[in-house]
């Protein structure tokens, strides 16, 4: 596991069972202090449950959960130095913005005047100055989201948990808020644990990403580690787009594809393992090969094919290329300097050694 | 919303409008008649004998009528307070906690709404006959109040539950995440959010208690009467506009009550209107 000293949050062998459902399955995870950490995975994979266990809204069935070194296993939420931004904000409908924002401080016994003062600062920080007297139902989705943020941050938590905080916002606002959240996190230096099922959001915002499926942690790493070196087929498929070319490992340097052609693809799998070569569409270099039938590329990193279809996508072009036994998607930038190829063209597909990764199930 | 495609037009529209007017007429014509004849200077209801306030004066002078009104109010206040507390608690228990026998308890709570008044009255009468010898309370205020509590709890509980089920449990979680204890979460978040339900339930309990004739008649003791029972007694002796006057007073009182609760609601500025 990564070497993180004094992690803000540390989960060791944490399992959560609801009756017969295993929502979270023996997870080991360390989140560093001041880190922007994203938890990514399909619906129902256990992201919310993991977050709720850190918040204290759910207790682990098994395992140890520490916050800054203190075991918090069954400590109630009001005794933990973490705060949550809920998916649908959960603002108190009967309180105005100011009362919502000062609630946490009041509950901690901060006197009214000071609580209001600090709540005002937090409201200012999320750029809602002047809206203190409004009720939540008089605010737009984005504004409610900011109130939820102010309400949590005013307590100066050591860890802020965010459960799909941008899920309800439209694209434009979402991008704006992504930027603001990231800025805020940098400024405050607080750990953000951010749940999302939007992989792009995770890639652009996070220092590290954890990919989950069926309650299990599949991979934890920086965005580029996850994108460039997916731990398995699921991760490669879930993060970004890719082509899977099924094959078998011949030796540590070669994979034999379904049609018998050998391509250079280093892997740590043992010979004979069924694997897939994951080729990102934008990492494939496509060029017109005329009538040349020789296997293209250096060191056997190439395949021949014929263009079936071209899709115009504005800033890029997507080619559907038929190779012997399947179709592969290739993306090129839509630039004047890049020649546009037509359907029916014989093409050579090549890639650099960093363009492909070998993944098993 | 004018011009909406789902809005009936032409003949259908006119028929619907006519229907609405008929329904209103059906509801309000008797009330209007009732009010008008309470000012009629004639012993016979339905015969206009000129304008007078005598019947209201009669009510003011009648020791019996005023006593019945006081009794009614006492019972209504006492039974409402108790029913609201118990009803709200049971609503919270059913909505928020999973316990053994929850479904059974739930069904049980609806029973007084379904059971006919007479059945309920007989049950209570038999119960008090036993209980009176055991605990030694006399029939009257205590038995009536207890009976009213018994049926009001169900209504309060139903109204409050509707409110609670519309309120996300996440609000309480959010409160606890923000350092509130369970008790504080209830006091500052849950209670204000369900308050409109509680007010509604209280209003309902109060009205039901003020109205009740059947059950009260069964469980009351000698010399103890509430206003509706008193009115019922008067009718047997013959209908005079005094009954109209009393009815009008009750009508105004209950309208005042509703108006008051609406005002209170508004003063809170739409509190918890979107839980
Ligand atoms: N209180 C509960 N009782 C029973 N099962 C639950 C409960 N909460 C969650 N689960 C189950 O645990 C699993 C994980 O749920 P969780 O809410 O953590 O998923 P998620 O990754 O947050 O999904 P989403 O992206 O849809 O929010 C699901 O199969 C869910 O049905
Ligand atoms: Mg979730």
XYZ file of C-alpha atoms and ligand atoms in Angstrom:
668
model
C 0.000 0.000 0.000
C 1.036 3.613 -0.571
C 3.241 5.135 1.986
C 1.170 7.716 3.780
C 2.338 8.955 7.146
C -0.290 10.111 9.621
C -3.261 9.515 7.366
C -6.340 11.663 7.963
C -8.551 8.640 7.498
C -7.465 5.041 7.715
C -9.660 2.026 6.983
C -8.323 -1.417 7.682
C -10.291 -4.472 6.642
C -13.570 -2.564 6.860
C -16.697 -4.506 5.930
C -20.299 -3.367 6.085
C -23.124 -5.833 5.809
C -26.832 -5.001 5.604
C -28.666 -8.219 6.334
C -27.501 -10.350 3.418
C -26.049 -7.544 1.280
C -22.343 -6.892 1.581
C -22.216 -3.187 0.802
C -18.514 -2.749 1.555
C -16.147 -5.679 1.419
C -12.880 -5.685 3.402
C -11.558 -2.338 2.316
C -8.070 -1.044 3.153
C -7.680 2.633 2.493
C -5.562 5.525 3.674
C -6.401 9.096 2.884
C -3.670 11.674 3.426
C -4.117 14.939 5.267
C -4.947 17.739 2.831
C -5.645 15.402 -0.036
C -8.428 15.666 -2.602
C -9.540 12.076 -2.710
C -12.247 10.817 -5.055
C -14.228 7.616 -4.705
C -15.490 6.435 -8.022
C -17.634 3.495 -9.059
C -20.939 2.438 -10.567
C -24.241 2.790 -8.732
C -24.560 0.551 -5.710
C -20.851 -0.211 -5.395
C -20.653 1.040 -1.818
C -19.352 4.591 -2.143
C -22.021 6.200 0.002
C -21.788 3.449 2.576
C -18.034 3.976 2.899
C -18.537 7.702 3.300
C -21.280 7.204 5.869
C -19.025 4.964 7.913
C -16.373 7.680 7.992
C -19.060 10.186 9.028
C -20.367 7.863 11.736
C -23.828 7.551 10.231
C -23.203 3.860 9.744
C -20.992 1.586 11.822
C -18.677 -1.003 10.242
C -19.632 -4.639 10.672
C -15.951 -5.465 10.844
C -12.598 -3.758 10.669
C -10.932 -0.687 12.048
C -11.624 2.908 11.130
C -9.299 5.633 12.342
C -9.441 9.385 11.966
C -6.091 11.024 12.647
C -4.988 7.927 14.447
C -7.999 7.669 16.756
C -10.158 4.608 16.467
C -13.696 5.891 15.798
C -15.456 2.632 14.944
C -18.718 3.268 16.800
C -18.331 6.891 17.807
C -21.531 8.814 16.969
C -21.312 11.410 14.186
C -21.474 14.390 16.533
C -18.225 13.282 18.160
C -16.163 13.130 14.954
C -14.056 15.927 13.468
C -15.608 15.396 10.048
C -18.513 17.052 8.289
C -20.607 15.975 5.357
C -22.098 17.632 2.317
C -25.054 15.404 1.512
C -26.069 14.452 -1.975
C -29.324 16.394 -1.858
C -27.835 18.907 0.562
C -30.222 18.144 3.453
C -30.500 21.819 4.346
C -32.837 22.565 7.237
C -35.935 23.845 5.436
C -37.267 25.868 8.355
C -34.043 27.817 8.893
C -32.634 30.612 6.810
C -29.175 30.489 5.262
C -27.491 32.085 8.259
C -29.112 29.714 10.761
C -28.246 26.749 8.605
C -24.647 27.871 8.408
C -24.298 28.562 12.119
C -26.052 25.374 13.252
C -22.879 23.334 13.744
C -21.198 26.040 15.787
C -24.283 26.577 17.955
C -24.436 22.854 18.673
C -20.811 22.966 19.746
C -21.710 25.655 22.244
C -20.235 28.648 20.445
C -22.172 31.707 21.553
C -24.731 33.210 19.245
C -22.835 36.336 18.252
C -19.623 34.580 17.379
C -21.426 31.746 15.596
C -23.280 34.265 13.438
C -20.061 36.118 12.716
C -18.230 33.001 11.609
C -21.250 31.767 9.649
C -21.275 35.099 7.780
C -17.636 34.615 6.875
C -18.356 31.122 5.576
C -21.314 32.409 3.567
C -19.054 35.109 2.153
C -16.475 32.471 1.292
C -18.943 30.527 -0.833
C -20.021 33.819 -2.391
C -23.546 33.965 -1.016
C -23.163 37.280 0.801
C -26.526 39.070 1.033
C -28.593 35.889 1.026
C -28.349 35.225 4.779
C -32.069 35.710 5.352
C -33.291 33.451 2.561
C -34.852 30.072 3.156
C -33.413 27.091 1.290
C -36.482 26.850 -0.940
C -35.771 30.373 -2.159
C -32.381 29.368 -3.539
C -31.288 27.755 -6.777
C -29.683 24.317 -6.779
C -26.189 25.745 -7.051
C -26.837 28.182 -4.219
C -28.209 25.431 -2.000
C -25.109 23.453 -2.731
C -22.971 26.361 -1.542
C -25.008 26.706 1.641
C -24.412 23.026 2.331
C -20.727 23.639 1.794
C -20.648 26.697 4.053
C -22.623 24.849 6.726
C -20.011 22.096 6.777
C -16.867 24.212 6.373
C -17.774 26.712 9.066
C -16.903 24.015 11.603
C -13.396 23.772 10.195
C -13.551 19.989 9.920
C -10.344 18.060 9.485
C -11.995 15.993 6.800
C -14.858 17.048 4.570
C -16.990 14.296 3.076
C -18.891 15.101 -0.083
C -21.437 12.665 -1.516
C -21.977 13.488 -5.188
C -22.296 17.140 -4.288
C -22.562 18.247 -7.890
C -24.904 15.501 -9.048
C -27.987 17.711 -9.209
C -26.410 20.586 -11.106
C -26.422 21.242 -14.821
C -23.226 20.916 -16.800
C -22.187 24.554 -16.811
C -22.751 25.102 -13.114
C -21.167 21.786 -12.398
C -17.935 22.784 -14.100
C -17.938 26.098 -12.287
C -18.454 24.410 -8.942
C -15.778 21.806 -9.668
C -13.334 24.607 -10.104
C -14.483 26.421 -6.975
C -14.417 23.301 -4.855
C -10.903 22.541 -5.939
C -9.767 26.109 -5.165
C -11.449 26.009 -1.775
C -9.822 22.725 -0.929
C -6.391 24.076 -1.843
C -6.931 27.200 0.205
C -8.128 25.373 3.296
C -5.738 22.455 3.068
C -8.482 20.143 4.388
C -8.875 16.565 3.148
C -11.826 16.249 0.819
C -13.309 12.805 0.307
C -15.401 13.215 -2.770
C -17.859 10.605 -4.015
C -18.841 10.723 -7.640
C -19.792 8.408 -10.430
C -18.592 10.851 -13.034
C -15.152 9.679 -14.066
C -14.237 12.924 -15.760
C -14.995 14.826 -12.582
C -12.810 12.440 -10.623
C -9.954 12.675 -13.102
C -9.892 16.444 -13.282
C -10.314 17.243 -9.590
C -8.517 14.649 -7.548
C -5.066 14.026 -6.206
C -5.952 10.372 -5.965
C -8.870 8.225 -7.004
C -10.242 5.001 -5.551
C -12.209 2.857 -7.976
C -14.795 0.581 -6.384
C -17.050 -2.161 -7.654
C -19.357 -4.485 -5.743
C -18.085 -3.246 -2.411
C -14.473 -3.941 -3.273
C -11.659 -1.496 -3.807
C -10.177 -2.270 -7.212
C -7.483 0.352 -7.504
C -6.235 3.442 -5.718
C -3.934 5.831 -7.488
C -3.354 9.194 -9.080
C -5.581 10.032 -12.050
C -2.844 9.259 -14.543
C -1.858 6.006 -12.867
C -5.450 4.903 -13.059
C -5.872 5.994 -16.637
C -2.515 4.762 -17.936
C -2.110 1.648 -15.845
C -5.525 0.290 -14.959
C -5.308 -2.586 -12.513
C -7.839 -4.697 -14.368
C -10.341 -4.761 -17.141
C -13.113 -3.173 -15.083
C -11.010 -0.128 -14.214
C -9.802 0.282 -17.805
C -13.404 0.143 -18.974
C -14.826 2.404 -16.284
C -12.257 5.188 -16.592
C -12.314 6.720 -20.032
C -13.048 4.872 -23.235
C -11.075 1.973 -24.531
C -10.917 -0.914 -26.999
C -10.405 -4.378 -25.593
C -8.559 -6.797 -27.852
C -8.799 -10.239 -26.282
C -5.707 -12.379 -26.284
C -3.365 -14.663 -24.388
C -0.031 -13.885 -22.789
C 2.825 -15.660 -24.609
C 5.693 -14.340 -22.564
C 6.481 -11.288 -20.489
C 6.832 -9.194 -23.655
C 4.208 -10.565 -26.034
C 0.464 -11.062 -26.242
C -1.099 -13.226 -28.946
C -4.366 -11.729 -30.151
C -7.488 -13.605 -31.228
C -6.409 -13.797 -34.899
C -3.020 -15.255 -33.995
C -0.983 -12.097 -34.541
C 1.611 -11.443 -31.889
C 1.905 -7.893 -30.572
C 4.498 -6.463 -28.234
C 2.853 -5.834 -24.893
C 4.845 -6.211 -21.717
C 2.905 -7.538 -18.737
C 3.482 -9.238 -15.441
C 0.929 -11.971 -16.130
C 2.128 -15.546 -16.498
C 2.209 -17.163 -19.907
C -1.162 -18.542 -20.940
C -3.239 -16.037 -18.980
C -6.312 -14.798 -20.831
C -5.977 -11.037 -21.022
C -7.159 -8.077 -23.014
C -5.059 -5.449 -24.663
C -6.601 -2.128 -23.754
C -6.067 0.446 -26.486
C -7.344 3.954 -25.804
C -8.981 5.390 -28.966
C -6.893 8.552 -28.822
C -3.642 6.654 -28.379
C -3.938 4.800 -31.668
C -2.097 6.333 -34.598
C -4.002 5.831 -37.814
C -2.507 6.196 -41.292
C -3.332 5.305 -44.886
C -1.330 2.183 -45.871
C -2.454 1.795 -49.474
C -2.123 -1.900 -50.460
C 0.648 -2.742 -48.037
C -0.322 -5.913 -46.134
C 2.739 -6.188 -43.889
C 2.104 -5.914 -40.162
C 2.785 -2.256 -39.406
C 4.589 -0.615 -36.538
C 7.887 -1.102 -34.836
C 8.382 -4.101 -32.555
C 5.053 -5.543 -33.612
C 2.915 -2.763 -32.149
C 0.470 -2.481 -34.981
C -2.495 -3.932 -36.828
C -3.989 -3.540 -40.284
C -7.590 -2.599 -40.869
C -10.157 -0.892 -43.051
C -12.153 2.186 -42.099
C -15.844 1.354 -41.838
C -17.219 4.608 -40.606
C -16.246 8.136 -39.651
C -18.126 10.170 -37.059
C -17.655 13.880 -36.934
C -17.552 15.048 -33.316
C -16.588 18.672 -33.584
C -13.200 18.821 -31.967
C -12.389 15.240 -32.900
C -13.077 12.534 -35.445
C -14.027 9.016 -34.458
C -13.117 6.248 -36.893
C -14.586 2.797 -36.677
C -11.911 0.517 -38.061
C -12.508 -3.149 -38.890
C -9.573 -5.381 -38.106
C -9.602 -9.078 -38.842
C -12.023 -10.154 -36.155
C -13.509 -7.041 -34.597
C -14.000 -3.315 -34.801
C -11.793 -0.772 -33.100
C -12.539 2.855 -32.349
C -9.869 5.418 -33.125
C -9.965 9.119 -32.277
C -7.988 11.849 -33.956
C -8.018 15.537 -33.358
C -9.948 17.498 -35.909
C -7.158 19.789 -37.141
C -6.307 21.050 -40.610
C -2.882 19.402 -40.324
C -4.440 15.973 -39.772
C -5.722 14.475 -43.012
C -9.266 13.194 -42.855
C -9.598 9.592 -44.067
C -12.643 8.230 -45.799
C -14.554 4.992 -45.217
C -13.061 2.145 -47.210
C -9.489 3.356 -46.767
C -6.953 0.672 -45.877
C -5.247 1.838 -42.736
C -2.409 0.846 -40.417
C -3.024 1.218 -36.701
C 0.034 1.653 -34.519
C 0.720 2.771 -30.973
C 3.633 3.598 -28.734
C 4.536 1.265 -25.907
C 2.736 3.576 -23.441
C -0.406 3.485 -25.579
C -1.543 0.023 -24.599
C -2.006 -1.788 -21.333
C -2.556 -5.445 -20.673
C -5.429 -6.168 -18.319
C -6.903 -9.329 -16.913
C -10.448 -9.677 -15.533
C -52.483 27.905 -16.735
C -55.164 29.154 -19.101
C -54.976 27.598 -22.513
C -53.628 24.359 -21.119
C -54.567 21.414 -23.309
C -55.806 19.377 -20.358
C -58.245 22.069 -19.306
C -61.794 21.126 -20.247
C -63.443 23.581 -22.610
C -66.892 24.219 -24.097
C -69.777 22.178 -22.787
C -67.672 20.022 -20.460
C -66.174 23.126 -18.920
C -69.571 24.708 -18.296
C -70.989 21.513 -16.815
C -68.028 21.220 -14.456
C -68.481 24.817 -13.353
C -72.185 24.224 -12.752
C -71.359 21.138 -10.740
C -68.925 23.079 -8.585
C -71.601 25.689 -7.848
C -74.134 23.014 -6.937
C -71.710 21.415 -4.532
C -71.013 24.757 -2.860
C -74.726 25.453 -2.634
C -75.276 22.069 -1.056
C -72.584 22.764 1.531
C -73.278 26.345 2.383
C -77.004 26.900 1.911
C -77.862 25.173 5.223
C -75.258 27.254 6.999
C -76.644 30.452 5.564
C -80.167 29.432 6.553
C -78.957 28.497 10.023
C -77.326 31.881 10.522
C -80.305 33.846 9.186
C -82.863 32.129 11.420
C -80.735 32.576 14.515
C -81.810 36.220 14.252
C -85.488 35.418 13.715
C -88.024 36.678 16.259
C -90.219 33.602 16.133
C -90.220 30.360 18.113
C -90.574 28.313 14.947
C -87.467 27.737 12.889
C -88.343 28.445 9.273
C -90.762 31.240 10.018
C -89.244 34.678 9.780
C -90.526 36.851 12.645
C -88.378 39.916 12.231
C -84.845 40.651 13.443
C -83.860 40.009 17.056
C -80.837 39.155 19.191
C -82.998 37.530 21.849
C -81.771 34.022 21.201
C -78.191 35.049 21.769
C -79.281 36.780 24.941
C -81.058 33.591 25.993
C -77.860 31.666 25.516
C -75.990 34.285 27.564
C -78.584 33.971 30.353
C -78.743 30.205 30.352
C -76.604 28.860 33.153
C -76.958 25.370 31.716
C -75.836 26.317 28.226
C -72.837 28.221 29.489
C -71.928 25.367 31.818
C -72.086 22.915 28.930
C -69.863 25.171 26.853
C -67.301 25.417 29.650
C -67.330 21.658 30.076
C -66.866 21.161 26.352
C -63.886 23.481 26.294
C -62.306 21.850 29.344
C -62.623 18.397 27.833
C -61.418 19.592 24.435
C -58.315 21.298 25.802
C -57.344 18.474 28.138
C -57.935 15.689 25.622
C -56.168 17.589 22.830
C -53.037 18.189 24.876
C -52.720 14.561 25.890
C -53.681 13.178 22.471
C -51.178 15.429 20.703
C -48.299 14.289 22.905
C -49.178 10.594 22.705
C -50.170 10.707 19.037
C -46.961 12.452 18.024
C -44.880 10.004 19.997
C -46.551 7.012 18.414
C -46.181 8.571 14.956
C -42.459 9.022 15.541
C -42.102 5.496 16.826
C -43.828 3.977 13.819
C -42.078 6.105 11.212
C -38.603 6.215 12.635
C -37.983 2.960 14.449
C -38.113 -0.648 13.440
C -39.390 -2.764 16.274
C -41.136 -6.053 16.728
C -44.872 -5.843 16.253
C -44.591 -2.534 14.415
C -47.042 -3.555 11.689
C -49.514 -4.787 14.291
C -49.225 -1.603 16.317
C -49.674 0.377 13.133
C -52.915 -1.436 12.253
C -54.135 -1.108 15.815
C -53.676 2.623 15.715
C -56.028 2.952 12.757
C -58.774 1.022 14.455
C -60.522 3.896 16.246
C -60.855 5.676 12.899
C -62.667 2.709 11.374
C -64.691 1.416 14.305
C -68.185 2.978 14.404
C -68.718 5.519 17.168
C -71.437 3.439 18.766
C -69.190 0.408 19.053
C -66.453 2.526 20.500
C -68.933 4.083 22.912
C -70.196 0.729 24.134
C -66.654 -0.559 24.569
C -65.680 2.470 26.570
C -68.826 2.314 28.659
C -68.143 -1.309 29.595
C -64.523 -0.488 30.242
C -65.390 2.365 32.570
C -67.974 0.269 34.372
C -65.143 -2.102 35.264
C -62.542 0.565 35.781
C -64.752 2.713 37.938
C -64.978 -0.017 40.518
C -61.254 -0.696 40.254
C -59.867 2.835 40.292
C -62.849 4.600 41.693
C -63.258 7.536 39.384
C -66.671 8.951 38.816
C -68.325 9.387 35.456
C -68.082 12.843 33.982
C -65.079 14.934 33.126
C -62.563 12.105 33.604
C -64.390 9.459 31.601
C -65.270 11.832 28.760
C -61.754 13.207 28.531
C -60.232 9.730 28.542
C -62.637 8.615 25.799
C -61.836 11.623 23.665
C -58.117 11.014 24.117
C -58.667 7.426 23.026
C -60.087 8.325 19.641
C -58.077 11.508 19.084
C -54.696 9.790 19.330
C -55.354 7.937 16.089
C -56.213 11.074 14.171
C -53.263 13.027 15.523
C -50.959 10.141 14.792
C -52.168 9.830 11.192
C -51.761 13.517 10.457
C -48.327 13.747 12.088
C -47.143 10.606 10.343
C -47.943 12.057 6.957
C -45.681 14.937 7.856
C -42.861 12.764 9.156
C -42.864 10.450 6.177
C -42.498 13.496 3.941
C -39.455 14.570 5.897
C -36.126 13.124 4.920
C -34.353 11.209 7.666
C -31.263 12.808 6.255
C -32.158 16.056 8.013
C -31.646 14.397 11.370
C -28.450 12.814 10.140
C -27.256 16.195 8.939
C -28.006 17.662 12.356
C -26.028 14.930 14.096
C -23.213 15.342 11.612
C -23.198 18.984 12.701
C -22.556 18.039 16.323
C -26.142 17.900 17.554
C -26.975 15.193 20.054
C -30.047 13.072 19.355
C -32.064 15.251 21.675
C -30.878 18.468 20.020
C -31.521 17.047 16.563
C -35.098 16.369 17.643
C -35.561 19.725 19.324
C -34.086 21.916 16.588
C -34.695 19.955 13.408
C -37.338 17.246 13.665
C -39.846 19.084 15.818
C -39.938 22.319 13.787
C -40.163 20.319 10.581
C -43.186 18.300 11.749
C -44.829 21.218 13.598
C -47.407 21.900 10.874
C -48.511 18.268 11.217
C -48.754 18.587 14.975
C -50.762 21.808 14.728
C -53.062 20.174 12.200
C -53.466 17.129 14.414
C -54.224 19.297 17.436
C -56.853 21.220 15.519
C -58.464 18.002 14.400
C -58.453 16.540 17.907
C -59.929 19.732 19.331
C -62.716 19.837 16.773
C -63.512 16.140 17.122
C -63.759 16.542 20.871
C -65.985 19.613 20.639
C -68.286 17.787 18.201
C -68.650 14.444 19.777
C -72.142 13.412 20.837
C -72.366 9.648 20.643
C -69.391 8.617 22.739
C -69.833 11.460 25.204
C -73.500 10.601 25.710
C -72.565 6.998 26.547
C -69.788 7.665 29.018
C -70.993 10.829 30.699
C -72.302 10.838 34.217
C -75.383 12.417 35.746
C -75.448 16.204 35.677
C -72.413 16.471 33.457
C -72.993 17.563 29.925
C -71.065 19.025 27.014
C -72.419 21.528 24.536
C -73.283 19.135 21.687
C -75.012 16.783 24.082
C -76.891 19.737 25.569
C -77.993 20.850 22.096
C -79.111 17.346 21.309
C -81.190 17.396 24.479
C -82.781 20.707 23.475
C -83.816 19.346 20.117
C -85.820 16.617 21.783
C -87.836 19.310 23.532
C -88.486 21.061 20.231
C -86.374 23.087 17.911
C -86.145 26.809 18.666
C -83.787 29.377 17.189
C -81.782 29.082 20.436
C -80.241 26.027 18.807
C -79.402 28.113 15.779
C -77.746 30.703 17.966
C -75.651 28.096 19.770
C -74.678 26.541 16.453
C -73.641 29.895 15.067
C -71.481 30.525 18.117
C -69.828 27.137 17.696
C -69.385 27.786 13.999
C -67.696 31.115 14.625
C -65.529 29.621 17.323
C -64.296 26.816 15.072
C -63.705 29.178 12.162
C -61.760 31.411 14.503
C -59.686 28.442 15.536
C -58.856 27.519 11.965
C -58.029 31.120 11.113
C -55.789 31.312 14.153
C -53.857 28.211 13.185
C -53.464 29.478 9.624
C -52.161 32.762 10.951
C -49.736 30.990 13.248
C -48.559 28.995 10.269
C -48.029 32.121 8.207
C -46.258 33.914 11.041
C -43.721 31.145 11.116
C -43.069 32.111 7.535
C -43.653 28.824 5.797
C -41.600 26.920 8.267
C -40.904 23.393 7.206
C -42.992 23.858 4.137
C -40.506 21.824 2.151
C -39.185 18.997 4.221
N -29.600 0.849 4.779
C -29.392 -0.127 3.884
N -30.023 -1.309 4.003
C -29.812 -2.316 3.127
N -28.988 -2.238 2.086
C -28.336 -1.080 1.892
C -28.496 0.039 2.770
N -27.712 1.045 2.333
C -27.095 0.584 1.232
N -27.454 -0.694 0.963
C -26.958 -1.523 -0.153
O -25.554 -1.457 -0.143
C -25.032 -1.361 -1.454
C -24.152 -0.134 -1.581
O -24.938 1.011 -1.461
P -24.351 2.488 -1.546
O -25.446 3.430 -1.219
O -23.133 2.576 -0.711
O -23.982 2.602 -3.082
P -23.356 3.829 -3.889
O -22.053 3.380 -4.413
O -23.379 5.059 -3.070
O -24.374 3.948 -5.089
P -24.946 5.257 -5.829
O -23.898 5.671 -6.812
O -26.164 4.743 -6.508
O -25.239 6.288 -4.795
C -26.232 -1.364 -2.381
O -26.384 -2.662 -2.870
C -27.369 -0.977 -1.498
O -28.556 -1.576 -1.939
Mg -24.477 6.909 -3.147
